[in-house]
C-alpha cells in the first residue's frame, strides 16, 4: 500500500502513484517469471519518474517490502 | 551541430530543476529523514554510528537536527567495516542477493573502498546525467563515444548508464589504443566524445602528431569529469580549441562511492550544478564543522538519494568547494552551483605564508603562459615548519621558448596572481605521464603529522 504522499510538485504525481499500485499488484500475480521480471524493471523506471516529481515516501522500489 | 533548446524546452525536469530554494529544501529534509531511517534500520555500520552519537532517525526533524545531531560519516568508517565484514564491503544495507555490480574507488587516498550497486541504483545514477545533456540540446538519435576500458572505476560507467537512460547511441572505445580511438571518432563521427579532460587533450595531441586535425571530425560536444579541468577556464579553452566545440563542453563532478554528480549547464557559470533530485550537499567549515555561509569555501559534505545498498549520509568528501545556493547566471536552474568545482582537497590544503593555495588556481594560470602544455604536477613538502610547493610543468611540443624563459614567466605570474612565490621546474615536451583516467596532479610528500588535520570540530556533533 502506497500512501501519505507528502509533496506534490505536479498533479501527475498522484496519477503515477496510483499507476504504481496497479503495477505492483500485477507484479504479485504475474503469469510467469518473465512477466514478473519485466514488471519489476518497469517499476524501477516508474519510481525514477515519481522521484522526479518530488515523491519521497519511498526512495527506491524495494523499500516498502524491506520494511515489511 | 547541436541546437540549443529554448525556453522551458531546455529543462529535463522543470518542477524541481527550477523550483524555489524553499521547495527544494523541504524535499531534502523529507528525503534525508527517509534515508537516515533506512540506514539505521538496515546498515549495522550506520546504526552503530548513530547509536554512539545518541541519535535516532526520529530525532532528525529540523535542519538544526541534521546539521548538529547527526554525525558525519567518512571513508575510514567504511574501510574499517569492510575489513571486518566477510563480504569485503562496508556500510551495506541490502544483502548480496540485490547487488548487481561492484566497483572500487581509484585509491588516490591510499586504499580502495569497495562499492556495490543494485540494479535500481545504477538506473537512477544514470538518470542524473540527463539534465545537462538535455540542456545542451542533445537528443535521441545522437551518439556518445566512450574513451575508457570499462574497468573498476565507476566514473565513466555511470556516464554510460546516463547515456543508456537518455537513449543515446553508444560507441565503445574500450580496449583500444589512442590511435584506434582517433580512427573510430573519424569513422563514426559521434555527437559527443566522453573522456577525462586530460585524455581529451591527449587525443588531440596524438592526432596532431599523426597529421590528423580532430577539429574536422564533426564532434559537436565533449563531456567528461574525474578532474577539474573542464571547469578551469584555461583548460576548457584548450579543449574547446582542440575539438572545435565552442561552448559545448559538459563537465561532470562525481564522488564515486556516493555516485555524486554535479553537471555544468549550457550557460556554464564557471562550474557545475548539484543535481538536487538525487543528492543533498552542503559546505562546512573545515575547522568547526558548522555549515558554511553561502559562497564560502569549505569541505563538501553530501548525502546520496541514489544509494540504498550502501548508504552515504552526511558523508565527508574532503573536497574543498565554494557553493552558491542561489545561482543566477542565466540558465534558470535553481540547483546549487559549485563555481570552479573542486578547488582543492582538505587533506592537501597548502598554506604558504598565510595564503591557501588551491591546485585549480595553479592549473588555470598555466594556460596563460604560451609555450606550456596542460600537464603539470604539484609537489608539496614541508621544510623548517613551512609548507612549500613545487610546480612541475612541461613545455609544449610546438614551443621554441627555453625552459628558463618559461620558468621565469610562470614564477612571476604565480607570484602576481596567487600572492606567494612557488618554486617552478620546466621539463621537456612529453616528460610528464599521461593518464587515461584520473590524472594524478598533487603529490603530498609531507608526513602524516605534517599534513593538516581536518576534524570538522571533532565530528561536528554537539
Short mmCIF file of C-alpha atoms in Angstrom, two decimals, chain B residues 1 15 59-60 72 98 101 117 151 201 216 254 280 329 340 396 405 446 454:
data_model
loop_
_atom_site.label_atom_id
_atom_site.label_comp_id
_atom_site.label_asym_id
_atom_site.label_seq_id
_atom_site.Cartn_x
_atom_site.Cartn_y
_atom_site.Cartn_z
CA UNK B 1 25.58 20.68 -34.90
CA UNK B 15 9.35 21.00 -11.50
CA UNK B 59 15.31 12.87 16.22
CA UNK B 60 16.09 14.35 12.79
CA UNK B 72 29.37 12.95 9.78
CA UNK B 98 20.37 -7.43 -4.50
CA UNK B 101 27.74 -4.66 -9.95
CA UNK B 117 25.28 -1.20 -6.63
CA UNK B 151 37.46 -1.11 -15.53
CA UNK B 201 43.68 16.84 -24.94
CA UNK B 216 37.44 18.24 -38.68
CA UNK B 254 31.44 12.89 -9.09
CA UNK B 280 21.73 16.82 -0.66
CA UNK B 329 23.99 33.10 -14.33
CA UNK B 340 35.33 26.06 -10.04
CA UNK B 396 54.51 22.32 -25.30
CA UNK B 405 62.33 31.69 -20.11
CA UNK B 446 54.56 15.71 3.96
CA UNK B 454 40.60 18.49 9.24
#
